[in-house]
Tab-separated table of C-alpha atoms in Angstrom:
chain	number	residue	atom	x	y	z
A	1	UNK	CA	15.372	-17.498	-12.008
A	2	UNK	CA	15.105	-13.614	-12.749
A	3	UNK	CA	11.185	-12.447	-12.153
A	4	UNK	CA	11.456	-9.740	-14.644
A	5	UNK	CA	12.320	-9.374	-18.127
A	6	UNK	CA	15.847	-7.587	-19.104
A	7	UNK	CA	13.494	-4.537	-21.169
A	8	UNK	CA	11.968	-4.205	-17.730
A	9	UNK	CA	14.673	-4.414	-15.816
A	10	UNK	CA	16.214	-1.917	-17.413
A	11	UNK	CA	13.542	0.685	-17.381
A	12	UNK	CA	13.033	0.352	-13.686
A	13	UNK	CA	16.555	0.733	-13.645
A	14	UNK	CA	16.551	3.775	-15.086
A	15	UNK	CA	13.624	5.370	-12.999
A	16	UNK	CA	15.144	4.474	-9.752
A	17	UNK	CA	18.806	5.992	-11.105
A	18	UNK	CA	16.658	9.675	-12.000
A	19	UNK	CA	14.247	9.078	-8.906
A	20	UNK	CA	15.733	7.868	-5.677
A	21	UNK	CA	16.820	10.642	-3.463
A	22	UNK	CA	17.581	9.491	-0.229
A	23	UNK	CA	18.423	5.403	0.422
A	24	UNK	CA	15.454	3.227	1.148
A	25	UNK	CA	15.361	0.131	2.659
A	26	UNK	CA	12.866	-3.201	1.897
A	27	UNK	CA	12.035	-4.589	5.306
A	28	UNK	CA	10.673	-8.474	4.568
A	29	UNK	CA	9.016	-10.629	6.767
A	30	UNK	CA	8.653	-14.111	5.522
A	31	UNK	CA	8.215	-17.536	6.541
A	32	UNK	CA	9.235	-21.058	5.122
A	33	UNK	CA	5.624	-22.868	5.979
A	34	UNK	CA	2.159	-22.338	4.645
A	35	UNK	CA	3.195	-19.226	2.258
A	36	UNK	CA	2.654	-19.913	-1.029
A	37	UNK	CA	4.210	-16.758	-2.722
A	38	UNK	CA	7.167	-15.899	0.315
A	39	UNK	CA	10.058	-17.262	-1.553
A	40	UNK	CA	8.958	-15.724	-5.248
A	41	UNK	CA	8.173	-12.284	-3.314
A	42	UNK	CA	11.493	-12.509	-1.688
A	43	UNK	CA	12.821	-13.372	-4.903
A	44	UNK	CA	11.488	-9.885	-6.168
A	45	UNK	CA	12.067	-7.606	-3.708
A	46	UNK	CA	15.677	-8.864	-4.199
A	47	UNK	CA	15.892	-8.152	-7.795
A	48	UNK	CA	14.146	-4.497	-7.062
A	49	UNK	CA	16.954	-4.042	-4.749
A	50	UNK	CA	19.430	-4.914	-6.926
A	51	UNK	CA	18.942	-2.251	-9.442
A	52	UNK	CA	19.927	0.299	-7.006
A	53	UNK	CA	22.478	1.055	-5.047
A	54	UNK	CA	20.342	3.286	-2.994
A	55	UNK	CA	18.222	0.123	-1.745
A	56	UNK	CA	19.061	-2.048	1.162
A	57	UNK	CA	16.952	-5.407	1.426
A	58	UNK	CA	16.872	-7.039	4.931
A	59	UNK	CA	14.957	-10.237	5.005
A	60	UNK	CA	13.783	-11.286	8.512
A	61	UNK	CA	11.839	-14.225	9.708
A	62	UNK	CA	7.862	-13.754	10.847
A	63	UNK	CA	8.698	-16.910	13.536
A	64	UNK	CA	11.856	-15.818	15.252
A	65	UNK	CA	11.867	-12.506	14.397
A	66	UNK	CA	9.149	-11.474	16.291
A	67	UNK	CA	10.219	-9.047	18.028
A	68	UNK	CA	11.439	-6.607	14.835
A	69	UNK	CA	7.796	-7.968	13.641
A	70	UNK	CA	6.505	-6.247	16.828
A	71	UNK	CA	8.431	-3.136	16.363
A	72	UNK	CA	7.018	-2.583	12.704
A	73	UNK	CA	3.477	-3.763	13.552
A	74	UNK	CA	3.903	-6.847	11.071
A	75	UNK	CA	0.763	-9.349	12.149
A	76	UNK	CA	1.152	-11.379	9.024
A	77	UNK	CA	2.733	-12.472	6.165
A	78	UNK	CA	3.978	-12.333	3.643
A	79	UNK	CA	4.866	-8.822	4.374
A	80	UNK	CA	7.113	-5.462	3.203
A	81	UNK	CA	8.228	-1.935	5.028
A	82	UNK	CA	8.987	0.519	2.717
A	83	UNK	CA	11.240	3.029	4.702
A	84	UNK	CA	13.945	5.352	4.154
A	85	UNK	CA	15.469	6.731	7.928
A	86	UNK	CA	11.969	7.470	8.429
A	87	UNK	CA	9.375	4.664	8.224
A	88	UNK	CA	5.977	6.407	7.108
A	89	UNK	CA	3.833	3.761	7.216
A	90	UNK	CA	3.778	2.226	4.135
A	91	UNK	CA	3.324	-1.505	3.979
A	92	UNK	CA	2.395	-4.145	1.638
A	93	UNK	CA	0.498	-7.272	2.499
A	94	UNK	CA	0.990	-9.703	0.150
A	95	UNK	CA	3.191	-10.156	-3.200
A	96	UNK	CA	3.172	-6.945	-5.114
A	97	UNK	CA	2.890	-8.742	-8.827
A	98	UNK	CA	0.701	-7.314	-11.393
A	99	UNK	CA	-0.527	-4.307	-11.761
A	100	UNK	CA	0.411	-3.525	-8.355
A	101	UNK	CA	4.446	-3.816	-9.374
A	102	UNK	CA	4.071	-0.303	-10.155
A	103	UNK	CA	2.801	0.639	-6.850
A	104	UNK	CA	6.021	-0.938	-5.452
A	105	UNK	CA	8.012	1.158	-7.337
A	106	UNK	CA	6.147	4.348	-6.824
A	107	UNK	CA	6.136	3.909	-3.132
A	108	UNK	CA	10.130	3.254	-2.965
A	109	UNK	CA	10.440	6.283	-5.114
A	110	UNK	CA	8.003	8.549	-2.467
A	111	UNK	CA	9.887	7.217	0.288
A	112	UNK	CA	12.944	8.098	-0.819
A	113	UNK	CA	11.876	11.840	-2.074
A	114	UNK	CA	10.076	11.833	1.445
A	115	UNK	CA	7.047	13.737	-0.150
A	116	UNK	CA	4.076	13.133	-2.792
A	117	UNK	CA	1.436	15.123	-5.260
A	118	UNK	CA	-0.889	15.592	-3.025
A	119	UNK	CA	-2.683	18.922	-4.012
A	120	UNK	CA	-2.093	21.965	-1.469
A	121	UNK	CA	-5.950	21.198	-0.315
A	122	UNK	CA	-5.410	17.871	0.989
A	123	UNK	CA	-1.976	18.803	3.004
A	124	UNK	CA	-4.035	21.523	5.064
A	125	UNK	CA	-7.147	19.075	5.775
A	126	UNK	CA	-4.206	16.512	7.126
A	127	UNK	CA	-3.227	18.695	9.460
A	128	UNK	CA	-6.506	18.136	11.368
A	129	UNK	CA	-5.572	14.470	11.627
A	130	UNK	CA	-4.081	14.698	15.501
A	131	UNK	CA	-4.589	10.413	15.830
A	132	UNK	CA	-3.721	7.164	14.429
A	133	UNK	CA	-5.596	6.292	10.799
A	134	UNK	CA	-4.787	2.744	9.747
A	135	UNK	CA	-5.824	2.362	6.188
A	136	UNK	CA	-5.816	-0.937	4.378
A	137	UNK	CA	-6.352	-0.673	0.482
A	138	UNK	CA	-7.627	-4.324	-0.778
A	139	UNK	CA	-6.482	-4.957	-4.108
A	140	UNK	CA	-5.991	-8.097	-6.172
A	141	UNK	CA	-2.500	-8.366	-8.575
A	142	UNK	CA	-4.967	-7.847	-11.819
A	143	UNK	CA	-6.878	-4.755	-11.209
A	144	UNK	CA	-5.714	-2.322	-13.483
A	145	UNK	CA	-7.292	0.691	-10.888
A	146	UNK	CA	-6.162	-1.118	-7.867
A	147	UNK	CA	-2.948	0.931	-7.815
A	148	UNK	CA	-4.136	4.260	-8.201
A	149	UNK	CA	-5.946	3.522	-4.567
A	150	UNK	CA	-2.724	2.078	-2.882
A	151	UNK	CA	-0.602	5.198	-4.262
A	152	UNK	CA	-2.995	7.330	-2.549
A	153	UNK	CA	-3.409	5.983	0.262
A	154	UNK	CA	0.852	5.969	0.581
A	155	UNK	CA	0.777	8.888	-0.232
A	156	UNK	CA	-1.304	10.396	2.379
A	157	UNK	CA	0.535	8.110	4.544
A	158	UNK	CA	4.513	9.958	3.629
A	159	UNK	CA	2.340	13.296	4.096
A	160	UNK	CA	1.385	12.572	7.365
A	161	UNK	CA	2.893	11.308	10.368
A	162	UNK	CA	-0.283	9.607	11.804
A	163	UNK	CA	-1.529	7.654	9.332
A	164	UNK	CA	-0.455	4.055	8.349
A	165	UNK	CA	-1.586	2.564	4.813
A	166	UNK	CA	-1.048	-0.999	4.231
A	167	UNK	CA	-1.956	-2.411	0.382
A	168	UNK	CA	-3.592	-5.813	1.459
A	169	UNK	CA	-3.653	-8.816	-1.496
A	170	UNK	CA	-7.495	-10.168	-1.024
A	171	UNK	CA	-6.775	-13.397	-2.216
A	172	UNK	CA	-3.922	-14.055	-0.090
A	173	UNK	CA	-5.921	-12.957	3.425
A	174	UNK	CA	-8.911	-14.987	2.653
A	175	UNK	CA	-10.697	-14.268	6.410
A	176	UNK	CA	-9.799	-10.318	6.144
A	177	UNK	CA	-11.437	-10.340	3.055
A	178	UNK	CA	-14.559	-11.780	4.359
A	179	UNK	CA	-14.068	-9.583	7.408
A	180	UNK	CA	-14.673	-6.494	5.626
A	181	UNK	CA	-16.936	-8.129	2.932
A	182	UNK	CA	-14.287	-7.177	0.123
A	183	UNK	CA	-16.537	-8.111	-3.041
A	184	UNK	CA	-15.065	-5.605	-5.450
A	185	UNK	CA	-11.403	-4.023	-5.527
A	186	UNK	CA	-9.752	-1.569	-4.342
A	187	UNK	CA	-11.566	-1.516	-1.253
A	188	UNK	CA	-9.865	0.772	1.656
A	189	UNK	CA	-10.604	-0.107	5.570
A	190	UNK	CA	-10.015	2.719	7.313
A	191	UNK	CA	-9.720	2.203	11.054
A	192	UNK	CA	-11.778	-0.864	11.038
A	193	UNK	CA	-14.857	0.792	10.319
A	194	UNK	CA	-15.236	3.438	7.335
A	195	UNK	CA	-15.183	1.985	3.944
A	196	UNK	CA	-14.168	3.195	1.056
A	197	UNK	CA	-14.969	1.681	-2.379
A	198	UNK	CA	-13.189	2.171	-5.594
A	199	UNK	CA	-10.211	4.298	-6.769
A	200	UNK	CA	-12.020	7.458	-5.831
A	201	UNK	CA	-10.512	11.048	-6.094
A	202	UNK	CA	-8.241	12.456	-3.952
A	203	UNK	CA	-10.861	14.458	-2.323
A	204	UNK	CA	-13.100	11.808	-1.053
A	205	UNK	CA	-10.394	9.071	0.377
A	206	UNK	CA	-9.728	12.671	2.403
A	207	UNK	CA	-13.069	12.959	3.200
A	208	UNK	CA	-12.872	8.928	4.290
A	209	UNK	CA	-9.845	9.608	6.710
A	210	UNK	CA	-11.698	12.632	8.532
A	211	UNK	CA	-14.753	10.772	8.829
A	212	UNK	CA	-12.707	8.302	10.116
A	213	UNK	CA	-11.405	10.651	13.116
A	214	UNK	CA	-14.432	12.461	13.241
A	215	UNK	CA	-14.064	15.941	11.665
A	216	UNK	CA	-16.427	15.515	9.067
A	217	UNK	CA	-20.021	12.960	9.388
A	218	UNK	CA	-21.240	10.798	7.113
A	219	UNK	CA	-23.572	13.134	6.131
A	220	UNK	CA	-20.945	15.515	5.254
A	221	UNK	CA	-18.686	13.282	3.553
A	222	UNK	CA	-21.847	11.958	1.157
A	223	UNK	CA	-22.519	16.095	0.189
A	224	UNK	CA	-19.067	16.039	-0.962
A	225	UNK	CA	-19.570	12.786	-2.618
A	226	UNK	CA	-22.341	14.069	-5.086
A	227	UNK	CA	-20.309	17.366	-5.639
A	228	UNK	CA	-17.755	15.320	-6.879
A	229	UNK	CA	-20.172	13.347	-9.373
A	230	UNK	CA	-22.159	10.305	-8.797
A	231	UNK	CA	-19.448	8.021	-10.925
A	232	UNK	CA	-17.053	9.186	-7.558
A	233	UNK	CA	-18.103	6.722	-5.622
A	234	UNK	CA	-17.161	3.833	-7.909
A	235	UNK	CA	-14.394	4.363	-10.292
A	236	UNK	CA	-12.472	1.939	-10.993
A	237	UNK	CA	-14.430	-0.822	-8.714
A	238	UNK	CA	-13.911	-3.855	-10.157
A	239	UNK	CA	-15.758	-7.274	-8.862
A	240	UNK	CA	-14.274	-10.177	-7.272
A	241	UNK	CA	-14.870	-12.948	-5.227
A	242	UNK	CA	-12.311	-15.538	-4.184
A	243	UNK	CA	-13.786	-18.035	-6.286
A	244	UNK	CA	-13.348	-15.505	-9.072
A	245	UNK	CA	-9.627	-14.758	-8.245
């Protein structure tokens, strides 16, 4: 049974026709036990792939594919690569329904144009980035800001070849949600330890990364915070708990 509506259909359609540049491919990494949305993400991803003829859909198992797993640095599932002949490091965790649809679509259009609006500022500060950032943007499916966070954070990913941004469903990865005490969303993890809250400017998820690698210290990255406004810190945070969700 088709997932989305013909009007829909059709207008993705028509984006991907104008948009897509170079072909991308949907790496999926599924299983058959204990998944509760694998075979309606699968399902998705298929009918995304479908309107295009610029989008190749390879579907591998998490149990004895392991080794492609490995290669990708897929730990879980239910999961997706985004990648063109370059893989930039954008992944999704998790069924991207909702709101976060769109971010699915944005990030297959980025990948294939192999850039992103990122402002002139923010390309020169990535420069400085010489190591591995993992971000992981925790959203849930009805957040309306949630996806303004996970395009950033893909985006500064495709801009940069040492960073790694994974959107993360919080209701599907109960235990990393109460790892990093995810009680409002978006929420980005970046490298384990810095914490982002919010869809904050472009700016200050920067300013998160570097303090992340350590150009810039805390106290440095809260200056910047108040010059960008007080309301910086937590637009677009929206509560949630897993009884909530």
């Amino acid at each position: 049974m088709a997932l989305l509506n013909d009007k829909d259909r059709q207008v993705v359609r028509d984006h991907l026709e104008k948009s897509l540049f170079s072909p991308v491919t949907l790496l999926y990494f599924t299983q058959e036990m204990a998944c509760q949305f694998c075979a309606e993400t699968e399902e998705l991803l298929h009918e995304v792939a479908s309107l295009s003829n610029k989008i190749k859909f390879n579907v591998y198992s998490f149990v004895t594919d392991q080794d492609v797993a490995k290669e990708y640095g897929i730990d879980k599932v239910l999961a997706t690569v985004v990648m063109s002949d370059v893989d930039y490091g954008v992944r999704f965790f998790g069924i991207p329904s909702g709101h976060e649809f769109v971010s699915l679509i944005e990030a297959i259009v980025d990948v294939s144009q192999g850039t992103s609006d990122l402002a002139e500022e923010t390309r020169e500060a990535l420069k400085e980035v010489m190591e591995p950032v993992h971000m992981q943007v925790y959203i849930t499916p009805t957040c309306p800001y949630c996806p303004r966070a996970v395009r950033l954070a893909h985006s500064l990913a495709v801009a940069s070849d040492w960073i790694r941004a994974d959107m993360v469903e919080a209701v599907e990865f109960p235990q990393l949600s109460n790892k990093y005490q995810v009680y409002g969303v978006p929420k980005t993890i970046i490298n384990e330890e810095t914490s982002v809250v919010g869809a904050v400017p472009e700016p200050a998820l920067v300013a998160g990364v570097l303090q992340a690698v350590g150009i810039m210290t805390p106290e440095e990255v809260e200056e910047l915070m108040e010059d960008l406004g007080a309301q910086a810190k937590t637009l677009g945070s929206r509560e949630w708990t897993q009884d909530k969700a």
